[in-house]
Short mmCIF file of C-alpha atoms in Angstrom, two decimals:
data_model
loop_
_atom_site.label_atom_id
_atom_site.label_comp_id
_atom_site.label_asym_id
_atom_site.label_seq_id
_atom_site.Cartn_x
_atom_site.Cartn_y
_atom_site.Cartn_z
CA MET A 226 12.34 5.85 10.38
CA ALA A 227 9.16 3.37 9.81
CA ARG A 228 7.17 3.66 6.71
CA ALA A 229 3.94 1.84 6.40
CA ARG A 230 2.80 1.07 2.70
CA THR A 231 -0.55 0.81 0.94
CA GLY A 232 -0.26 1.28 -2.53
CA VAL A 233 1.70 4.55 -2.00
CA ARG A 234 3.81 5.61 1.33
CA VAL A 235 1.75 7.74 3.56
CA ILE A 236 4.21 10.10 5.34
CA GLY A 237 4.18 12.73 8.34
CA ALA A 238 -0.10 12.88 8.78
CA VAL A 239 -2.70 10.65 9.10
CA LEU A 240 -5.38 11.00 5.93
CA ALA A 241 -9.06 11.66 6.73
CA ALA A 242 -11.14 9.21 5.47
CA VAL A 243 -13.95 11.84 4.54
CA LEU A 244 -17.14 9.87 4.17
CA GLY A 245 -19.96 11.70 2.16
CA ALA A 246 -22.60 11.05 -0.25
CA SER A 247 -20.15 10.31 -2.50
CA LEU A 248 -19.14 7.26 -0.66
CA VAL A 249 -21.58 4.64 -1.52
CA GLY A 250 -21.58 0.32 -1.32
CA CYS A 251 -19.62 -1.80 1.26
CA SER A 252 -18.59 -4.69 -1.26
CA SER A 253 -16.42 -4.64 -4.14
CA THR A 254 -19.78 -5.62 -5.94
CA GLY A 255 -22.02 -3.06 -4.37
CA GLY A 256 -19.41 -0.86 -5.21
CA LYS A 257 -19.04 -1.29 -8.29
CA ARG A 258 -23.20 -0.80 -9.00
CA ALA A 259 -22.99 2.20 -7.11
CA GLU A 260 -20.42 3.41 -9.92
CA ASP A 261 -22.24 2.24 -13.00
CA ALA A 262 -24.94 4.04 -11.61
CA ARG A 263 -23.57 7.25 -11.41
CA LYS A 264 -21.71 6.75 -14.24
CA ALA A 265 -24.66 6.44 -15.98
CA GLN A 266 -26.61 9.37 -14.75
CA ALA A 267 -23.74 12.24 -15.12
CA ALA A 268 -23.75 10.99 -18.94
CA ALA A 269 -27.67 11.36 -19.20
CA GLY A 270 -26.41 14.85 -17.02
CA LYS A 271 -28.17 13.79 -13.87
CA ALA A 272 -27.68 14.39 -10.74
CA ALA A 273 -27.76 11.98 -7.97
CA VAL A 274 -29.93 14.20 -5.36
CA SER A 275 -33.00 15.70 -5.86
CA THR A 276 -31.83 18.71 -3.02
CA PRO A 277 -32.29 21.99 -4.46
CA ARG A 278 -30.14 23.93 -7.02
CA TRP A 279 -27.54 25.79 -4.94
CA THR A 280 -24.91 28.04 -6.45
CA PHE A 281 -21.28 27.16 -4.99
CA ALA A 282 -18.46 29.23 -6.08
CA MET A 283 -14.32 28.89 -5.65
CA VAL A 284 -12.26 31.47 -5.42
CA THR A 285 -8.55 30.26 -6.22
CA HIS A 286 -5.04 31.56 -6.11
CA SER A 287 -4.48 29.69 -9.49
CA GLY A 288 -1.60 31.39 -12.10
CA ASP A 289 -2.52 30.16 -15.89
CA GLY A 290 -1.12 26.88 -16.89
CA ASP A 291 -1.34 25.41 -13.62
CA THR A 292 -2.03 21.82 -14.03
CA PHE A 293 -2.37 21.63 -10.29
CA TRP A 294 -5.82 23.53 -10.23
CA ASP A 295 -7.35 21.46 -13.55
CA ILE A 296 -7.06 18.49 -11.54
CA VAL A 297 -8.92 20.90 -8.20
CA GLN A 298 -11.74 21.70 -10.70
CA LYS A 299 -12.10 18.04 -12.10
CA GLY A 300 -13.23 16.74 -9.18
CA ALA A 301 -14.96 20.00 -7.91
CA ARG A 302 -16.99 19.72 -11.00
CA GLU A 303 -17.42 16.17 -10.99
CA ALA A 304 -19.09 16.76 -7.18
CA ALA A 305 -21.38 19.19 -8.27
CA ALA A 306 -22.81 17.33 -10.96
CA LYS A 307 -23.51 14.55 -8.54
CA ASP A 308 -24.66 17.24 -6.04
CA ASN A 309 -27.16 19.01 -8.31
CA ILE A 310 -24.91 22.19 -8.03
CA ASN A 311 -24.26 25.10 -10.50
CA PHE A 312 -20.32 25.61 -10.10
CA LEU A 313 -18.59 28.59 -10.39
CA TYR A 314 -15.19 28.89 -11.06
CA SER A 315 -12.62 32.10 -10.82
CA LYS A 316 -9.17 32.57 -9.80
CA SER A 317 -6.07 35.14 -9.47
CA ASP A 318 -2.91 35.10 -8.39
CA GLU A 319 -2.51 38.61 -7.18
CA GLY A 320 -3.91 38.48 -3.17
CA GLN A 321 -6.57 41.97 -4.10
CA GLN A 322 -8.02 41.11 -7.24
CA GLN A 323 -8.57 36.80 -5.69
CA ALA A 324 -10.60 38.65 -3.05
CA GLN A 325 -12.39 40.62 -5.61
CA LEU A 326 -12.88 37.30 -7.38
CA VAL A 327 -15.12 36.87 -3.58
CA GLN A 328 -16.52 39.95 -3.29
CA ALA A 329 -18.13 39.28 -6.87
CA ALA A 330 -19.79 35.75 -5.52
CA ILE A 331 -20.96 37.49 -2.72
CA ASP A 332 -22.73 40.07 -3.85
CA LYS A 333 -24.29 36.87 -6.79
CA LYS A 334 -25.63 35.19 -3.28
CA VAL A 335 -24.40 32.28 -3.93
CA ASP A 336 -25.17 29.34 -1.29
CA GLY A 337 -21.77 28.85 -0.66
CA LEU A 338 -17.44 29.16 -1.19
CA ILE A 339 -14.64 27.20 -1.34
CA VAL A 340 -11.54 29.91 -1.14
CA THR A 341 -7.95 29.10 -0.83
CA LEU A 342 -5.75 31.69 1.71
CA ALA A 343 -2.53 31.47 0.14
CA LYS A 344 -2.47 35.63 0.93
CA PRO A 345 -4.48 35.60 4.29
CA ASP A 346 -4.06 39.00 4.77
CA ALA A 347 -5.43 40.06 1.71
CA MET A 348 -8.52 37.64 1.82
CA LYS A 349 -9.25 37.95 5.56
CA ALA A 350 -12.06 40.51 5.24
CA VAL A 351 -13.66 39.39 2.68
CA VAL A 352 -14.23 36.35 3.94
CA THR A 353 -15.50 36.92 7.19
CA LYS A 354 -17.64 39.82 5.07
CA ALA A 355 -18.70 36.18 3.25
CA VAL A 356 -19.89 34.25 6.57
CA ALA A 357 -21.13 37.21 8.38
CA ALA A 358 -23.72 37.14 5.17
CA GLY A 359 -24.88 33.69 5.94
CA ILE A 360 -22.93 32.45 3.43
CA PRO A 361 -20.78 28.46 4.40
CA VAL A 362 -17.36 29.06 3.41
CA VAL A 363 -14.68 26.06 3.18
CA THR A 364 -11.37 26.71 2.89
CA VAL A 365 -8.81 24.34 0.62
CA ASN A 366 -5.14 24.24 -0.04
CA SER A 367 -3.84 27.24 2.09
CA GLY A 368 -4.09 28.82 4.65
CA SER A 369 -5.06 25.94 7.53
CA GLU A 370 -4.38 28.31 10.18
CA GLN A 371 -6.34 30.38 9.35
CA SER A 372 -9.69 28.71 8.35
CA LYS A 373 -11.18 28.45 11.44
CA ALA A 374 -9.89 31.92 12.46
CA TYR A 375 -11.87 33.28 9.59
CA GLY A 376 -14.67 31.83 10.25
CA ALA A 377 -14.70 28.77 7.93
CA LEU A 378 -16.85 25.50 8.84
CA THR A 379 -13.59 23.64 7.81
CA HIS A 380 -10.11 23.17 5.27
CA ILE A 381 -9.52 20.51 3.14
CA GLY A 382 -5.27 19.96 2.33
CA GLN A 383 -2.36 19.24 3.28
CA ASP A 384 -0.68 20.36 6.24
CA GLU A 385 2.02 22.31 4.38
CA THR A 386 4.70 22.12 7.29
CA ILE A 387 4.41 18.62 7.41
CA ALA A 388 4.65 18.06 4.02
CA GLY A 389 8.09 19.61 4.45
CA GLN A 390 9.04 17.82 6.32
CA ALA A 391 8.47 14.54 4.48
CA VAL A 392 10.55 15.81 2.12
CA GLY A 393 13.32 16.78 4.13
CA GLU A 394 13.11 13.51 5.19
CA GLU A 395 13.21 11.60 1.95
CA LEU A 396 16.34 13.94 1.01
CA ASN A 397 18.16 12.18 3.73
CA GLU A 398 17.27 8.88 3.20
CA ARG A 399 18.47 9.28 -0.86
CA GLY A 400 21.92 10.49 1.00
CA ARG A 401 21.46 14.29 -0.74
CA LYS A 402 23.66 17.14 1.35
CA LYS A 403 23.02 19.97 -0.42
CA ALA A 404 19.42 21.13 -1.91
CA LEU A 405 17.30 24.19 -3.86
CA CYS A 406 13.83 24.94 -2.90
CA VAL A 407 12.85 26.39 -5.67
CA LEU A 408 10.02 29.35 -4.76
CA HIS A 409 7.82 30.54 -7.90
CA GLU A 410 5.38 32.42 -6.13
CA GLN A 411 6.17 35.74 -3.92
CA GLY A 412 4.09 35.99 -1.06
CA ASN A 413 2.42 32.33 -0.82
CA VAL A 414 2.92 31.56 2.63
CA GLY A 415 2.15 28.23 2.14
CA HIS A 416 5.26 27.89 -0.01
CA GLU A 417 7.28 29.14 2.60
CA GLN A 418 6.02 26.28 4.58
CA ARG A 419 6.83 23.65 2.96
CA CYS A 420 10.54 25.25 2.44
CA ALA A 421 10.60 25.91 6.40
CA GLY A 422 9.38 22.43 6.74
CA ALA A 423 11.75 20.67 4.50
CA LYS A 424 14.66 22.06 5.43
CA SER A 425 13.51 21.27 9.46
CA THR A 426 14.33 18.52 9.26
CA PHE A 427 17.17 17.88 6.43
CA ASP A 428 20.01 16.72 7.56
CA GLY A 429 22.40 19.12 4.50
CA ASP A 430 22.19 22.33 3.48
CA MET A 431 19.17 23.97 2.31
CA GLN A 432 18.41 26.92 0.20
CA ASN A 433 15.74 28.72 -1.04
CA LEU A 434 15.38 29.99 -4.87
CA TYR A 435 13.17 32.53 -5.90
CA VAL A 436 11.49 32.40 -8.97
CA ASP A 437 9.29 34.48 -10.94
CA GLY A 438 6.77 31.63 -11.53
CA THR A 439 4.65 32.98 -14.29
CA ASN A 440 7.80 33.31 -16.49
CA MET A 441 9.15 30.02 -17.18
CA PRO A 442 11.96 30.65 -19.29
CA ASP A 443 12.89 32.72 -16.65
CA VAL A 444 12.85 29.75 -14.00
CA GLN A 445 14.63 27.67 -15.87
CA ALA A 446 17.33 30.56 -16.78
CA THR A 447 17.09 30.68 -12.51
CA ILE A 448 18.08 26.93 -12.04
CA GLU A 449 20.32 26.81 -14.35
CA ALA A 450 22.92 29.34 -13.50
CA LYS A 451 22.56 28.21 -9.67
CA LEU A 452 23.35 24.97 -10.81
CA GLN A 453 26.03 26.43 -13.08
CA THR A 454 28.02 28.42 -10.12
CA ASP A 455 27.28 25.24 -7.24
CA ARG A 456 28.36 22.06 -8.24
CA SER A 457 27.91 21.04 -5.07
CA VAL A 458 24.08 21.05 -5.02
CA ASP A 459 22.77 18.26 -5.88
CA ALA A 460 18.89 18.11 -5.16
CA VAL A 461 16.24 20.48 -6.54
CA VAL A 462 12.96 20.71 -5.44
CA THR A 463 10.00 22.36 -6.69
CA LEU A 464 6.72 23.42 -5.66
CA GLY A 465 4.75 22.47 -8.22
CA ALA A 466 4.27 19.66 -11.02
CA PRO A 467 4.79 22.24 -13.89
CA PHE A 468 8.24 23.42 -12.59
CA ALA A 469 9.51 20.05 -12.38
CA ALA A 470 10.35 20.00 -16.34
CA THR A 471 11.68 23.18 -16.57
CA ALA A 472 14.25 22.09 -13.77
CA VAL A 473 14.94 18.74 -15.47
CA LYS A 474 15.50 21.36 -18.63
CA ALA A 475 17.64 23.36 -16.47
CA LYS A 476 19.98 20.58 -15.28
CA ARG A 477 20.60 18.85 -18.42
CA THR A 478 21.44 22.50 -19.59
CA ALA A 479 23.53 23.09 -16.36
CA GLY A 480 25.30 19.64 -16.84
CA SER A 481 24.44 19.28 -13.06
CA LYS A 482 23.74 15.81 -11.62
CA ALA A 483 21.70 17.18 -8.87
CA GLU A 484 18.29 14.88 -8.41
CA ILE A 485 15.06 16.81 -8.80
CA ASP A 486 12.09 16.56 -7.01
CA THR A 487 8.80 18.01 -6.84
CA PHE A 488 5.62 19.04 -5.17
CA ASP A 489 2.11 17.95 -6.62
CA LEU A 490 1.12 15.10 -9.29
CA ASN A 491 0.46 15.31 -13.43
CA ALA A 492 0.66 13.24 -16.22
CA LYS A 493 4.09 14.78 -16.73
CA VAL A 494 5.24 13.86 -13.54
CA VAL A 495 4.09 10.40 -13.37
CA ALA A 496 6.34 10.49 -16.70
CA GLY A 497 9.46 11.70 -15.51
CA LEU A 498 9.38 9.71 -12.06
CA GLU A 499 9.24 6.57 -14.56
CA ASP A 500 11.58 7.20 -16.89
CA ASP A 501 13.90 8.65 -13.59
CA SER A 502 13.96 12.09 -14.74
CA LEU A 503 12.68 12.98 -11.10
CA GLY A 504 13.77 11.03 -7.83
CA PHE A 505 9.59 11.61 -6.12
CA ALA A 506 7.14 13.93 -5.77
CA VAL A 507 5.07 15.05 -3.02
CA ASP A 508 0.86 14.29 -4.14
CA GLN A 509 -1.46 15.91 -2.09
CA GLN A 510 -4.67 14.70 -3.84
CA PRO A 511 -5.92 17.72 -5.54
CA TYR A 512 -8.56 16.05 -6.93
CA LEU A 513 -9.80 15.00 -3.35
CA GLN A 514 -9.52 18.76 -2.49
CA GLY A 515 -12.05 19.76 -5.42
CA TYR A 516 -14.59 17.21 -4.34
CA GLU A 517 -14.66 16.59 -0.99
CA ALA A 518 -14.94 20.62 -1.09
CA VAL A 519 -17.83 20.92 -2.99
CA ASP A 520 -19.10 17.57 -1.18
CA LEU A 521 -19.04 18.84 2.14
CA LEU A 522 -20.50 22.64 1.22
CA TRP A 523 -23.24 20.15 0.11
CA LEU A 524 -23.75 18.34 3.16
CA TYR A 525 -23.80 21.41 5.15
CA ARG A 526 -26.55 22.72 3.04
CA TYR A 527 -28.70 19.69 3.22
CA ASN A 528 -28.20 18.33 6.42
CA ALA A 529 -25.71 20.30 8.55
CA ASN A 530 -22.77 17.89 9.02
CA VAL A 531 -19.27 19.48 9.35
CA LEU A 532 -16.21 17.45 9.17
CA GLY A 533 -12.86 17.36 10.98
CA GLY A 534 -13.94 18.96 14.49
CA GLY A 535 -12.33 21.99 14.08
CA LYS A 536 -9.20 20.48 12.63
CA PRO A 537 -8.26 20.46 9.37
CA VAL A 538 -9.28 17.19 6.85
CA LEU A 539 -5.71 15.76 5.67
CA THR A 540 -5.77 15.11 2.08
CA GLY A 541 -2.07 14.24 2.00
CA PRO A 542 1.15 14.22 1.59
CA GLN A 543 2.31 10.92 0.26
CA ILE A 544 5.69 10.84 -1.30
CA ILE A 545 5.26 9.24 -4.95
CA THR A 546 8.11 7.30 -6.26
CA LYS A 547 8.85 5.36 -9.43
CA GLU A 548 7.53 2.14 -8.03
CA ASP A 549 4.00 3.95 -7.12
CA ALA A 550 3.84 5.62 -10.67
CA ALA A 551 2.93 2.79 -12.84
CA GLU A 552 -0.28 2.64 -10.08
CA LEU A 553 -1.50 5.94 -10.79
CA GLU A 554 -0.70 6.33 -15.12
CA ASP A 555 -4.01 5.53 -15.62
CA TYR A 556 -5.17 8.02 -13.32
CA THR A 557 -3.03 11.22 -13.89
CA ARG A 558 -4.05 10.36 -17.48
CA ARG A 559 -7.63 10.77 -17.04
CA GLY A 560 -6.81 14.19 -14.73
CA THR A 561 -7.76 12.71 -11.56
CA ARG A 562 -4.76 12.19 -10.07
#
């Protein structure tokens, strides 16, 4: 399969170039001036716009300690500072509790709402209620198939099936024959889609392995036991960056030679790619998801702009390997990749 390369490999999708108030300058000199001005404004606590002080709420399905969502938040907060937005963030990995947090945002009469739809059935009623109340909604990360039906302006994220298919293809190129796909959150439709996508393109045997993502010792023990009992497993795919390091520990304890690969990127994953404890990572650019969600809501409130044309605005997938890691190291260190 031929693949174009622009620093990192873009797999399975054409990434949408989201043009908003955040993109300024056509030359390197003009861009640098604009960036310097933006940094100066941020340092002084000043917004880059003079629009009203709107309030946007983001409610996600994040669990505790998930570094992926720290990166999403960072992007959202930096866009909010630029756009003169009062930004509120809340989370719950339980569908009904997440819905209650969305209801709380509706009760506060927020000016815009950003939500994830990892458990869409639990979120449908409250999201459609927000839309009916006149609150513009953008969905991010999960729920691209339900987003439009629930009334959201657009969805920002990666197509999870396409991302999974990219993983299956990458495993084929690496000559892997038997893989585990480690699901750490029961009921998360995006996770199921990732594993199903990988299985659809993988020429070998791929099995789902369900673990309790809220209990890292249990995650390690479950992966370790599987690797000890089945020495033919030569690849383990985790669905979140924090679980990659745990899978590496399980591999070592089990005495396995399986390659550990993962969805999502953070500083530890980049370090793992560089020291060869990880094979590859799938990046969906969480900073961009948070940043553009806020920016698109601001553009809608300010100018009635909508991007996507009824289709999701894709931020991934990108396959990241050791040769890409050094290029991204500075970004992961500052918490934006």
